mmCIF file of C-alpha atoms in Angstrom:
data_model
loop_
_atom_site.group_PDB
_atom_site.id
_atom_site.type_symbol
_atom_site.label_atom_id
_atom_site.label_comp_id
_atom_site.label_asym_id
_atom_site.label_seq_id
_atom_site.Cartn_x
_atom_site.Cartn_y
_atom_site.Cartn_z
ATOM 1 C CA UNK E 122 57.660 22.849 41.794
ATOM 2 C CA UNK E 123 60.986 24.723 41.599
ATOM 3 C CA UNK E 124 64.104 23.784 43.416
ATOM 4 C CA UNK E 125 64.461 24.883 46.865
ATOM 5 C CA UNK E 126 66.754 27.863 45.933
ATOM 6 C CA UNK E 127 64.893 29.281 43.961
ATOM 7 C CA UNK E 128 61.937 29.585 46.156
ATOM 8 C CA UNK E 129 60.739 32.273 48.427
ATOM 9 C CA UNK E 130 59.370 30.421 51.908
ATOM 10 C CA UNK E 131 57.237 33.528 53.406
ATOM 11 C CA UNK E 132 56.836 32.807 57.137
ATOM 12 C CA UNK E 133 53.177 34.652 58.660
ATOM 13 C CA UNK E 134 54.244 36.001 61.385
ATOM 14 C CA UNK E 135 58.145 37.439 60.501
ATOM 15 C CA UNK E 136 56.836 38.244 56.871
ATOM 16 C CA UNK E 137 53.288 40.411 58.135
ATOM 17 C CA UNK E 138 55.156 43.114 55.998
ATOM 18 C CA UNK E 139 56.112 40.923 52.845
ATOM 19 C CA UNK E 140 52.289 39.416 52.709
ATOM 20 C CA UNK E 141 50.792 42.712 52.880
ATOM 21 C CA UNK E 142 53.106 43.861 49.713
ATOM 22 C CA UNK E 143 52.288 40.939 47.632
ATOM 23 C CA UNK E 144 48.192 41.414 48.229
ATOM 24 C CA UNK E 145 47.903 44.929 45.917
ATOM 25 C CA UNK E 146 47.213 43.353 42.433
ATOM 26 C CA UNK E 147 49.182 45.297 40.322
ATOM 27 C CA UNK E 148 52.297 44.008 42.616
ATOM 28 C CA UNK E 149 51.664 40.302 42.157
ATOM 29 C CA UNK E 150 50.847 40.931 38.242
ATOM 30 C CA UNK E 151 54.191 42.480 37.628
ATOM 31 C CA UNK E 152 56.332 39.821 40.311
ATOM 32 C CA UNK E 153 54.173 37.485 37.470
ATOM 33 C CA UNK E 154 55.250 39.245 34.472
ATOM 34 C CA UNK E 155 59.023 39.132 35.638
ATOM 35 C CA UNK E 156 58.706 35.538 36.532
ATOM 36 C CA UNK E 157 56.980 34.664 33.240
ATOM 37 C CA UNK E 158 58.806 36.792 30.750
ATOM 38 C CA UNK E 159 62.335 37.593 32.427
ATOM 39 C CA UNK E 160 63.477 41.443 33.065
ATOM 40 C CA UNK E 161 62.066 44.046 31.762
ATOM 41 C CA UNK E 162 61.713 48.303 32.660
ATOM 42 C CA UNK E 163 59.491 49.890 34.731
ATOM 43 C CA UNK E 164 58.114 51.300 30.836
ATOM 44 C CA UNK E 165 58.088 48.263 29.286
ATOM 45 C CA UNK E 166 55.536 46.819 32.276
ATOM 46 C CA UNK E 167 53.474 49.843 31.940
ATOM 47 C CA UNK E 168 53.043 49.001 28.162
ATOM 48 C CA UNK E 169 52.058 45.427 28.929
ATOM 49 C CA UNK E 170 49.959 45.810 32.337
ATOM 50 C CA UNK E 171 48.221 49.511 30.761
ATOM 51 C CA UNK E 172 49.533 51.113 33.600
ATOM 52 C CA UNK E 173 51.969 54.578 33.870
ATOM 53 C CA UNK E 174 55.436 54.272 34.163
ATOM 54 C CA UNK E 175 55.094 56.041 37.646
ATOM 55 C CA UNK E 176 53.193 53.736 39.015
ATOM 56 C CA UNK E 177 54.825 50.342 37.885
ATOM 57 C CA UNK E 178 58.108 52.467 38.885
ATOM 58 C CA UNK E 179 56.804 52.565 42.238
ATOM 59 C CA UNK E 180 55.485 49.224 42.880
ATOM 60 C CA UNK E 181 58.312 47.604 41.207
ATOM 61 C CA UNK E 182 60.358 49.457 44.330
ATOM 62 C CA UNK E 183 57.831 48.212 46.987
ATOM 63 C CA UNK E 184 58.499 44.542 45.704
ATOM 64 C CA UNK E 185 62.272 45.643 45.719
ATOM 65 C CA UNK E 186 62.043 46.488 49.556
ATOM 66 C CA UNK E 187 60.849 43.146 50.532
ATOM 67 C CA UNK E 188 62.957 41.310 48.378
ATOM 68 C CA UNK E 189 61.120 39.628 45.613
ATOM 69 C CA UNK E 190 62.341 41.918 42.565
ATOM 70 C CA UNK E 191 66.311 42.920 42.223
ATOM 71 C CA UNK E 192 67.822 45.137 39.624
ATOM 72 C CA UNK E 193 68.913 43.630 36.661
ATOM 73 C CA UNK E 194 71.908 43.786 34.398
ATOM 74 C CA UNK E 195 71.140 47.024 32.191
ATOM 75 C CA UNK E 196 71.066 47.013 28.426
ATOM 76 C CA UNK E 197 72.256 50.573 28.581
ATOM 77 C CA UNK E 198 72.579 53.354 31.598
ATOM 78 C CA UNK E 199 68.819 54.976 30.310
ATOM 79 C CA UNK E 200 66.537 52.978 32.516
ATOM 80 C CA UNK E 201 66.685 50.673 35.928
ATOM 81 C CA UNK E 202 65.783 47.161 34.739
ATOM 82 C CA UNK E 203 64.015 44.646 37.167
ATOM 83 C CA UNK E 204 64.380 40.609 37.759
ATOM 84 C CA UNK E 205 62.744 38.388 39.870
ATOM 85 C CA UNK E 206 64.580 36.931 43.067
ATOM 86 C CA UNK E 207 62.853 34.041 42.877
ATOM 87 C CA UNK E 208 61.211 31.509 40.499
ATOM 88 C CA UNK E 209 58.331 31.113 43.110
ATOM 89 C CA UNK E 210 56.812 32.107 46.094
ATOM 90 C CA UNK E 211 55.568 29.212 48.953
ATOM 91 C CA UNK E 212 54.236 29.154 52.165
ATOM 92 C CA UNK E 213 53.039 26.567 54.865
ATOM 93 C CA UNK E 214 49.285 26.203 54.427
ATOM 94 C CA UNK E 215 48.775 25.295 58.204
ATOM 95 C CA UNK E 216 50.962 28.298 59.205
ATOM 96 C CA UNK E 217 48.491 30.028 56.870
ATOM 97 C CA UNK E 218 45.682 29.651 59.185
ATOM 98 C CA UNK E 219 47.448 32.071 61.946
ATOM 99 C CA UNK E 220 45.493 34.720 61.670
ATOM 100 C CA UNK E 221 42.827 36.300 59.661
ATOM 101 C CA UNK E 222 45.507 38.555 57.611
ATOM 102 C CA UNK E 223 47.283 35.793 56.622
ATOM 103 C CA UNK E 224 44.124 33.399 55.690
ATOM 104 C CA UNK E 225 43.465 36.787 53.681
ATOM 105 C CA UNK E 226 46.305 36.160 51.670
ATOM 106 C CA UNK E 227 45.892 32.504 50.594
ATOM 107 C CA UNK E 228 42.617 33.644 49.534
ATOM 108 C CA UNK E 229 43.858 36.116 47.458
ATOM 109 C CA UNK E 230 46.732 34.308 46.026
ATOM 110 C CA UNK E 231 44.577 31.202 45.154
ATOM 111 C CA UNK E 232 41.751 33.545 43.382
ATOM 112 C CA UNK E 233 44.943 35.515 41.691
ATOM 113 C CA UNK E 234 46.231 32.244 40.438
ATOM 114 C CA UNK E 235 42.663 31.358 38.830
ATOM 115 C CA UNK E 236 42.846 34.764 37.253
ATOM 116 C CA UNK E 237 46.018 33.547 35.873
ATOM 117 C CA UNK E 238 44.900 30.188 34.405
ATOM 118 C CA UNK E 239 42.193 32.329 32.788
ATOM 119 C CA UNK E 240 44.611 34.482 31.403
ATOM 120 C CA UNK E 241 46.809 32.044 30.400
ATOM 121 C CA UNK E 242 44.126 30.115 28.379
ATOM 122 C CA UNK E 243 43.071 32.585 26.333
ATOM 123 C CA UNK E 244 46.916 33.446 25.307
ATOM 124 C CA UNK E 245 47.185 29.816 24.541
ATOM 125 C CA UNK E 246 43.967 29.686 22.426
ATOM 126 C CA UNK E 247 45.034 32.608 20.355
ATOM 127 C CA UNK E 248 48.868 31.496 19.741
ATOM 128 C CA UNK E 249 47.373 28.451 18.371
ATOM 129 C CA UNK E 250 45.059 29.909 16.516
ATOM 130 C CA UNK E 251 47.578 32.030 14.968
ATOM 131 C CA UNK E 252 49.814 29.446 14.396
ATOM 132 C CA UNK E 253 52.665 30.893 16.582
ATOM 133 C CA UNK E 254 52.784 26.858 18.233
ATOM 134 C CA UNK E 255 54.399 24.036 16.501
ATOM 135 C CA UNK E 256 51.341 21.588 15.653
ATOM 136 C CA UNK E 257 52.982 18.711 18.016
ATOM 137 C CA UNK E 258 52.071 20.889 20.889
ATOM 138 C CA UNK E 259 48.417 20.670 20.193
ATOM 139 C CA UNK E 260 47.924 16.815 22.000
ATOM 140 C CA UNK E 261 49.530 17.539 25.171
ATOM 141 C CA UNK E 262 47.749 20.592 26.186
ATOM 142 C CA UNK E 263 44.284 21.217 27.820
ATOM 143 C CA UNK E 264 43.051 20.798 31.760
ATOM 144 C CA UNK E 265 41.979 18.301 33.998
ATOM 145 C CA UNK E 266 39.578 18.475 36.169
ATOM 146 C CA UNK E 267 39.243 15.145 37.975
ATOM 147 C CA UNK E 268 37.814 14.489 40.953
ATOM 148 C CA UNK E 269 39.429 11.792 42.636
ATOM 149 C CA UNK E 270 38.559 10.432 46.368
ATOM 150 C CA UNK E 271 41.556 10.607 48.677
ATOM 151 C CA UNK E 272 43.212 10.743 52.043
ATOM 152 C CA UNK E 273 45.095 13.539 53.393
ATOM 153 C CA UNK E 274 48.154 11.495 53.317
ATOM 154 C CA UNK E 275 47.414 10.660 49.653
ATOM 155 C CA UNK E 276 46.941 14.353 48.359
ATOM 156 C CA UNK E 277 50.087 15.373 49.961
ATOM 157 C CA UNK E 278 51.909 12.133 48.239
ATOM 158 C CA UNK E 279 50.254 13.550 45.189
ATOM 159 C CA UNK E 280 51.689 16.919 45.453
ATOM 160 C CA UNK E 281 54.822 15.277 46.362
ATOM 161 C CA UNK E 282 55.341 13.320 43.391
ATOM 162 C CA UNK E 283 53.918 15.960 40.869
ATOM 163 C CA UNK E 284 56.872 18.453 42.207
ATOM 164 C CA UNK E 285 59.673 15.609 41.765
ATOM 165 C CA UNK E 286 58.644 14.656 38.201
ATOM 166 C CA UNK E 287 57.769 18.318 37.306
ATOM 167 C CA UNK E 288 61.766 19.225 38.560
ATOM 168 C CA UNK E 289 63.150 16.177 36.519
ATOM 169 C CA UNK E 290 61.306 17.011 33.524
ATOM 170 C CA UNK E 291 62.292 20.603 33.864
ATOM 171 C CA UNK E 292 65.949 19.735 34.004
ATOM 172 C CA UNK E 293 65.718 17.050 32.093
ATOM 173 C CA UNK E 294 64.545 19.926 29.238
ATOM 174 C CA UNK E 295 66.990 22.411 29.986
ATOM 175 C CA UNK E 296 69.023 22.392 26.589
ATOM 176 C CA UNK E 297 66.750 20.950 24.175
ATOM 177 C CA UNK E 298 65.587 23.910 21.693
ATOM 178 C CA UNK E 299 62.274 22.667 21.356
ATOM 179 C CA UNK E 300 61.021 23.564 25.131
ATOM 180 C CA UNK E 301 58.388 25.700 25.852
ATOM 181 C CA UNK E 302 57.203 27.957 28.638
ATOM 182 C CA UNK E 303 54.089 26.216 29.923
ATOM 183 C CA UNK E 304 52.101 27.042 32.344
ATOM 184 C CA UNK E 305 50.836 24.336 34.952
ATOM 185 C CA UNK E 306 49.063 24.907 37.433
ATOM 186 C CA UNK E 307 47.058 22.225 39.658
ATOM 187 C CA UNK E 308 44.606 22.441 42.393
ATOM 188 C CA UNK E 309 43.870 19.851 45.106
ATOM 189 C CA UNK E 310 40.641 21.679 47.018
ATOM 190 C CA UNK E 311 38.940 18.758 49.189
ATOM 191 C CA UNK E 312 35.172 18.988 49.179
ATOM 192 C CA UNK E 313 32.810 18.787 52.149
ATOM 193 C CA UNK E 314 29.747 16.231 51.687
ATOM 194 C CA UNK E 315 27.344 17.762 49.881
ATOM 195 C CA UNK E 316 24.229 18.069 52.629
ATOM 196 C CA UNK E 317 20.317 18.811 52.374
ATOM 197 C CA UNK E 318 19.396 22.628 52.005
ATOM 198 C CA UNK E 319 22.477 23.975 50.683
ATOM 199 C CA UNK E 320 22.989 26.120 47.677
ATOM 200 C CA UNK E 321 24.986 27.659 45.336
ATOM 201 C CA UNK E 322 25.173 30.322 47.044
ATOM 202 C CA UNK E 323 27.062 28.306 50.104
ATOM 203 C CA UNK E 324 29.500 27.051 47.554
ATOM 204 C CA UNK E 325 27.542 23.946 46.906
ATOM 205 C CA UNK E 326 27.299 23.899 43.465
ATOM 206 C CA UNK E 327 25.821 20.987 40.633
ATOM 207 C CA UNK E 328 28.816 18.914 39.965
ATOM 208 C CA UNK E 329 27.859 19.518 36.598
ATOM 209 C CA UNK E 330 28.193 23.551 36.945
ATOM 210 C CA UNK E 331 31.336 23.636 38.633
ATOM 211 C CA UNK E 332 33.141 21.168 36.721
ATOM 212 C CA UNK E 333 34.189 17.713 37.634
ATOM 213 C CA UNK E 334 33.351 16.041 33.940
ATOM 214 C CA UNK E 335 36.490 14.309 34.305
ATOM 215 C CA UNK E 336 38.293 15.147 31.043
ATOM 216 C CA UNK E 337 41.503 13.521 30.822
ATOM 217 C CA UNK E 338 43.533 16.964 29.694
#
């Protein structure tokens, strides 16, 4: 949902290195954190993320090596500051399915990106409860959680056309004082049929429990 250059397309089978970097937690947390909130120090992660300065130091270099976090222009000559390359990271789905390292990974980066939402939510509750959001944001945010039937062919022409508006919009927004970081993120997970004797436990849960009430936001 970001133009082309400013992706990062990782490829399973010339990236095996790259993936493995991006699985270690604190990694992907801090390629968030420069992402979400521009460059910052190795010091000033550690304060956010509750880690040491060593070890952000060193992780920060790890992403460096493969190319997903660059030095940054320095505020002074005291301390190395770090960017992102990219505004987003994107892969092939299908390609994915290669091998068990790489399904590995999409597992981990989907689960990470739940984490995230959760995250997320809570920082939004407590900004609005503290007043630190103008009141006309208050309608337009929340989370859907539809479940519409579909074809293949129509959740890919959904995808589609939420990453064309979502770049319009964006530039559309560019200069206007009032815009906001938001954070949007959507999930199209197809369903098997639900059949006798399964559980929970098989991922078979009441529609009820697992969401699916159909809220508009």
């Amino acid at each position: 949902m970001t133009g082309e250059d400013q992706q990062r397309v990782l490829d399973p089978e010339r990236d095996t290195a790259a993936l493995k970097a991006l699985t270690h937690p604190l990694r992907i947390r801090l390629l968030g954190l420069l992402r979400q909130d521009g460059p910052a120090t190795a010091s000033e992660l550690a304060a956010v993320t509750g880690e040491s300065s060593a070890s952000t130091s060193y992780h920060l270099r790890v992403l460096a090596k493969y190319a997903f976090v660059a030095e940054a222009e320095h505020r002074d000559g005291r301390e190395r500051r770090w960017r992102s390359v990219h505004a987003a990271t994107t892969w092939s789905n299908g390609d994915m399915e290669a091998s068990p390292a790489s399904r590995a990974f999409l597992a981990f980066s989907r689960r990470r990106q739940v984490e995230h939402l959760a995250a997320s939510l809570a920082r939004h509750e407590a900004d609005t409860a503290a007043g630190r959001l103008a009141p006309e944001w208050v309608e337009p945010s929340g989370i859907s959680d539809l479940t519409p039937r579909l074809t293949p062919e129509s959740l890919t022409e959904l995808w589609e056309a939420i990453d064309r508006k979502l770049t319009e919009l964006t530039a559309r927004d560019a200069t206007d004082p009032r815009a906001a970081q938001v954070v949007f993120i959507a999930a199209g997970l197809p369903l098997a049929g639900r059949t006798p004797g399964r559980t929970e436990a098989d991922g078979a849960t009441d529609r009820d429990a697992a969401g699916g009430a159909g809220e508009a936001r």
